[in-house]
Amino acid sequence: GTGAMHVGSDDKGRYVCKIIDEYGFGKGATAFFGNGDNDIPAFKEVGLPVGIAPENDRVVAHASVSFPDFVAVQDYFLRTIFK
């Protein structure tokens, strides 16, 4: 199925935890993609925090990997995870 959730910019970490708990995923089995300071709380709750066009060095510091755009993300996942 599909769904949508509207999350306030300060609530992302809390909602990521809620989704992880609701679906029974382990922290290590989850990823979060973000670009701003408001994404850092969610980065701290997942196994693979991914920076997409990070707006500053704080975001880069909290991401496991960072990319300039989604094309670079796709290339990375195709080369490393889905090879």
Short mmCIF file of N, CA and C in Angstrom, two decimals:
data_model
loop_
_atom_site.label_atom_id
_atom_site.label_comp_id
_atom_site.label_asym_id
_atom_site.label_seq_id
_atom_site.Cartn_x
_atom_site.Cartn_y
_atom_site.Cartn_z
N GLY A 1 0.80 -1.17 0.00
CA GLY A 1 0.00 0.00 0.00
C GLY A 1 0.86 1.24 0.00
N THR A 2 0.22 2.35 -0.07
CA THR A 2 0.91 3.63 -0.03
C THR A 2 0.26 4.50 1.03
N GLY A 3 0.96 5.52 1.40
CA GLY A 3 0.42 6.45 2.38
C GLY A 3 1.22 7.72 2.39
N ALA A 4 0.72 8.67 3.10
CA ALA A 4 1.42 9.95 3.24
C ALA A 4 1.30 10.39 4.69
N MET A 5 2.34 11.01 5.16
CA MET A 5 2.35 11.53 6.52
C MET A 5 2.96 12.93 6.46
N HIS A 6 2.27 13.88 6.98
CA HIS A 6 2.80 15.24 7.04
C HIS A 6 3.42 15.43 8.41
N VAL A 7 4.71 15.71 8.42
CA VAL A 7 5.48 15.79 9.65
C VAL A 7 6.07 17.18 9.78
N GLY A 8 5.93 17.77 10.94
CA GLY A 8 6.55 19.06 11.19
C GLY A 8 8.07 18.93 11.15
N SER A 9 8.72 19.99 10.79
CA SER A 9 10.17 19.93 10.62
C SER A 9 10.92 19.57 11.90
N ASP A 10 10.32 19.82 13.05
CA ASP A 10 10.99 19.50 14.31
C ASP A 10 10.63 18.12 14.84
N ASP A 11 9.76 17.39 14.15
CA ASP A 11 9.27 16.11 14.64
C ASP A 11 9.80 14.90 13.88
N LYS A 12 10.72 15.08 12.97
CA LYS A 12 11.15 13.99 12.09
C LYS A 12 11.75 12.82 12.86
N GLY A 13 12.59 13.08 13.83
CA GLY A 13 13.19 11.99 14.61
C GLY A 13 12.14 11.17 15.33
N ARG A 14 11.18 11.82 15.91
CA ARG A 14 10.12 11.14 16.64
C ARG A 14 9.27 10.28 15.70
N TYR A 15 8.95 10.80 14.53
CA TYR A 15 8.13 10.05 13.58
C TYR A 15 8.89 8.88 12.98
N VAL A 16 10.18 9.04 12.76
CA VAL A 16 10.98 7.91 12.28
C VAL A 16 10.94 6.78 13.30
N CYS A 17 11.09 7.10 14.57
CA CYS A 17 11.00 6.08 15.62
C CYS A 17 9.63 5.41 15.62
N LYS A 18 8.59 6.19 15.43
CA LYS A 18 7.23 5.66 15.41
C LYS A 18 7.07 4.66 14.26
N ILE A 19 7.55 5.01 13.09
CA ILE A 19 7.45 4.13 11.92
C ILE A 19 8.27 2.86 12.13
N ILE A 20 9.48 3.00 12.65
CA ILE A 20 10.33 1.84 12.91
C ILE A 20 9.63 0.88 13.87
N ASP A 21 9.05 1.42 14.93
CA ASP A 21 8.33 0.60 15.90
C ASP A 21 7.07 -0.03 15.30
N GLU A 22 6.32 0.77 14.56
CA GLU A 22 5.06 0.31 14.00
C GLU A 22 5.25 -0.85 13.03
N TYR A 23 6.29 -0.79 12.23
CA TYR A 23 6.52 -1.83 11.23
C TYR A 23 7.50 -2.90 11.69
N GLY A 24 8.09 -2.73 12.86
CA GLY A 24 8.99 -3.73 13.41
C GLY A 24 10.35 -3.79 12.75
N PHE A 25 10.74 -2.72 12.11
CA PHE A 25 12.07 -2.67 11.52
C PHE A 25 13.10 -2.43 12.60
N GLY A 26 14.27 -2.98 12.44
CA GLY A 26 15.36 -2.63 13.32
C GLY A 26 15.99 -1.33 12.84
N LYS A 27 16.64 -0.64 13.75
CA LYS A 27 17.30 0.62 13.39
C LYS A 27 18.27 0.42 12.23
N GLY A 28 18.98 -0.72 12.26
CA GLY A 28 19.96 -0.99 11.22
C GLY A 28 19.36 -1.27 9.86
N ALA A 29 18.07 -1.54 9.81
CA ALA A 29 17.40 -1.86 8.54
C ALA A 29 16.70 -0.65 7.94
N THR A 30 16.98 0.53 8.46
CA THR A 30 16.29 1.72 7.98
C THR A 30 17.27 2.78 7.50
N ALA A 31 16.80 3.59 6.57
CA ALA A 31 17.57 4.72 6.05
C ALA A 31 16.69 5.96 6.10
N PHE A 32 17.32 7.10 6.14
CA PHE A 32 16.59 8.37 6.07
C PHE A 32 17.40 9.30 5.19
N PHE A 33 16.72 9.98 4.29
CA PHE A 33 17.35 10.91 3.37
C PHE A 33 16.96 12.33 3.75
N GLY A 34 17.95 13.21 3.86
CA GLY A 34 17.66 14.59 4.24
C GLY A 34 18.75 15.54 3.81
N ASN A 35 18.47 16.83 3.97
CA ASN A 35 19.45 17.83 3.55
C ASN A 35 19.64 18.97 4.55
N GLY A 36 18.84 19.03 5.60
CA GLY A 36 18.92 20.18 6.49
C GLY A 36 19.08 19.82 7.95
N ASP A 37 19.31 20.85 8.76
CA ASP A 37 19.45 20.66 10.20
C ASP A 37 18.24 19.96 10.81
N ASN A 38 17.07 20.21 10.27
CA ASN A 38 15.86 19.59 10.82
C ASN A 38 15.81 18.08 10.55
N ASP A 39 16.69 17.57 9.71
CA ASP A 39 16.76 16.14 9.44
C ASP A 39 17.72 15.40 10.39
N ILE A 40 18.56 16.12 11.09
CA ILE A 40 19.55 15.50 11.97
C ILE A 40 18.92 14.62 13.05
N PRO A 41 17.83 15.02 13.70
CA PRO A 41 17.22 14.11 14.68
C PRO A 41 16.81 12.76 14.06
N ALA A 42 16.32 12.78 12.84
CA ALA A 42 15.96 11.52 12.16
C ALA A 42 17.21 10.73 11.80
N PHE A 43 18.27 11.42 11.38
CA PHE A 43 19.54 10.74 11.08
C PHE A 43 20.01 9.92 12.28
N LYS A 44 19.80 10.44 13.47
CA LYS A 44 20.27 9.77 14.69
C LYS A 44 19.48 8.50 15.01
N GLU A 45 18.33 8.31 14.38
CA GLU A 45 17.44 7.19 14.70
C GLU A 45 17.52 6.04 13.71
N VAL A 46 18.29 6.18 12.64
CA VAL A 46 18.34 5.14 11.60
C VAL A 46 19.74 4.58 11.43
N GLY A 47 19.81 3.46 10.75
CA GLY A 47 21.09 2.82 10.50
C GLY A 47 21.88 3.47 9.38
N LEU A 48 21.19 4.08 8.41
CA LEU A 48 21.86 4.70 7.27
C LEU A 48 21.29 6.09 7.02
N PRO A 49 21.87 7.10 7.67
CA PRO A 49 21.47 8.48 7.38
C PRO A 49 22.17 8.96 6.12
N VAL A 50 21.40 9.45 5.15
CA VAL A 50 21.94 9.85 3.86
C VAL A 50 21.68 11.33 3.61
N GLY A 51 22.73 12.07 3.36
CA GLY A 51 22.60 13.48 3.03
C GLY A 51 22.45 13.66 1.52
N ILE A 52 21.43 14.42 1.13
CA ILE A 52 21.20 14.73 -0.29
C ILE A 52 21.34 16.24 -0.43
N ALA A 53 22.35 16.68 -1.16
CA ALA A 53 22.62 18.12 -1.32
C ALA A 53 22.57 18.81 0.05
N PRO A 54 23.41 18.36 0.99
CA PRO A 54 23.37 18.92 2.34
C PRO A 54 23.59 20.43 2.33
N GLU A 55 22.81 21.11 3.17
CA GLU A 55 22.89 22.57 3.16
C GLU A 55 24.02 23.12 4.02
N ASN A 56 24.65 22.26 4.84
CA ASN A 56 25.78 22.74 5.65
C ASN A 56 26.60 21.56 6.17
N ASP A 57 27.71 21.87 6.82
CA ASP A 57 28.63 20.84 7.31
C ASP A 57 28.05 20.03 8.47
N ARG A 58 27.11 20.58 9.21
CA ARG A 58 26.48 19.81 10.30
C ARG A 58 25.72 18.61 9.74
N VAL A 59 25.03 18.83 8.66
CA VAL A 59 24.28 17.74 8.02
C VAL A 59 25.26 16.68 7.53
N VAL A 60 26.33 17.09 6.88
CA VAL A 60 27.35 16.15 6.39
C VAL A 60 27.93 15.35 7.56
N ALA A 61 28.19 16.00 8.67
CA ALA A 61 28.78 15.33 9.83
C ALA A 61 27.86 14.26 10.42
N HIS A 62 26.56 14.43 10.31
CA HIS A 62 25.61 13.46 10.87
C HIS A 62 25.18 12.39 9.87
N ALA A 63 25.52 12.55 8.62
CA ALA A 63 25.17 11.57 7.59
C ALA A 63 26.28 10.53 7.46
N SER A 64 25.89 9.28 7.22
CA SER A 64 26.89 8.25 6.94
C SER A 64 27.52 8.46 5.57
N VAL A 65 26.71 8.89 4.64
CA VAL A 65 27.15 9.23 3.28
C VAL A 65 26.38 10.45 2.83
N SER A 66 26.99 11.23 1.95
CA SER A 66 26.34 12.43 1.40
C SER A 66 26.57 12.49 -0.10
N PHE A 67 25.59 13.02 -0.80
CA PHE A 67 25.64 13.10 -2.25
C PHE A 67 25.14 14.46 -2.72
N PRO A 68 25.60 14.89 -3.88
CA PRO A 68 25.17 16.20 -4.38
C PRO A 68 23.73 16.20 -4.91
N ASP A 69 23.22 15.02 -5.32
CA ASP A 69 21.87 14.94 -5.89
C ASP A 69 21.41 13.49 -5.90
N PHE A 70 20.15 13.28 -6.32
CA PHE A 70 19.58 11.93 -6.31
C PHE A 70 20.20 11.02 -7.36
N VAL A 71 20.72 11.57 -8.44
CA VAL A 71 21.38 10.74 -9.44
C VAL A 71 22.61 10.07 -8.82
N ALA A 72 23.35 10.82 -8.04
CA ALA A 72 24.53 10.26 -7.37
C ALA A 72 24.13 9.19 -6.35
N VAL A 73 23.00 9.38 -5.68
CA VAL A 73 22.50 8.38 -4.74
C VAL A 73 22.18 7.09 -5.48
N GLN A 74 21.46 7.21 -6.58
CA GLN A 74 21.10 6.04 -7.38
C GLN A 74 22.34 5.30 -7.83
N ASP A 75 23.32 6.01 -8.33
CA ASP A 75 24.56 5.38 -8.77
C ASP A 75 25.23 4.63 -7.62
N TYR A 76 25.28 5.25 -6.45
CA TYR A 76 25.89 4.62 -5.28
C TYR A 76 25.19 3.32 -4.91
N PHE A 77 23.86 3.37 -4.81
CA PHE A 77 23.11 2.17 -4.43
C PHE A 77 23.23 1.07 -5.47
N LEU A 78 23.23 1.44 -6.73
CA LEU A 78 23.37 0.43 -7.77
C LEU A 78 24.77 -0.21 -7.74
N ARG A 79 25.78 0.56 -7.40
CA ARG A 79 27.15 0.02 -7.35
C ARG A 79 27.44 -0.77 -6.08
N THR A 80 26.81 -0.42 -4.98
CA THR A 80 27.19 -1.01 -3.70
C THR A 80 26.17 -1.97 -3.11
N ILE A 81 24.92 -1.64 -3.17
CA ILE A 81 23.91 -2.44 -2.48
C ILE A 81 23.22 -3.41 -3.43
N PHE A 82 22.94 -2.96 -4.62
CA PHE A 82 22.17 -3.79 -5.56
C PHE A 82 23.05 -4.39 -6.66
N LYS A 83 24.32 -4.60 -6.36
CA LYS A 83 25.20 -5.16 -7.41
C LYS A 83 25.03 -6.64 -7.56
#
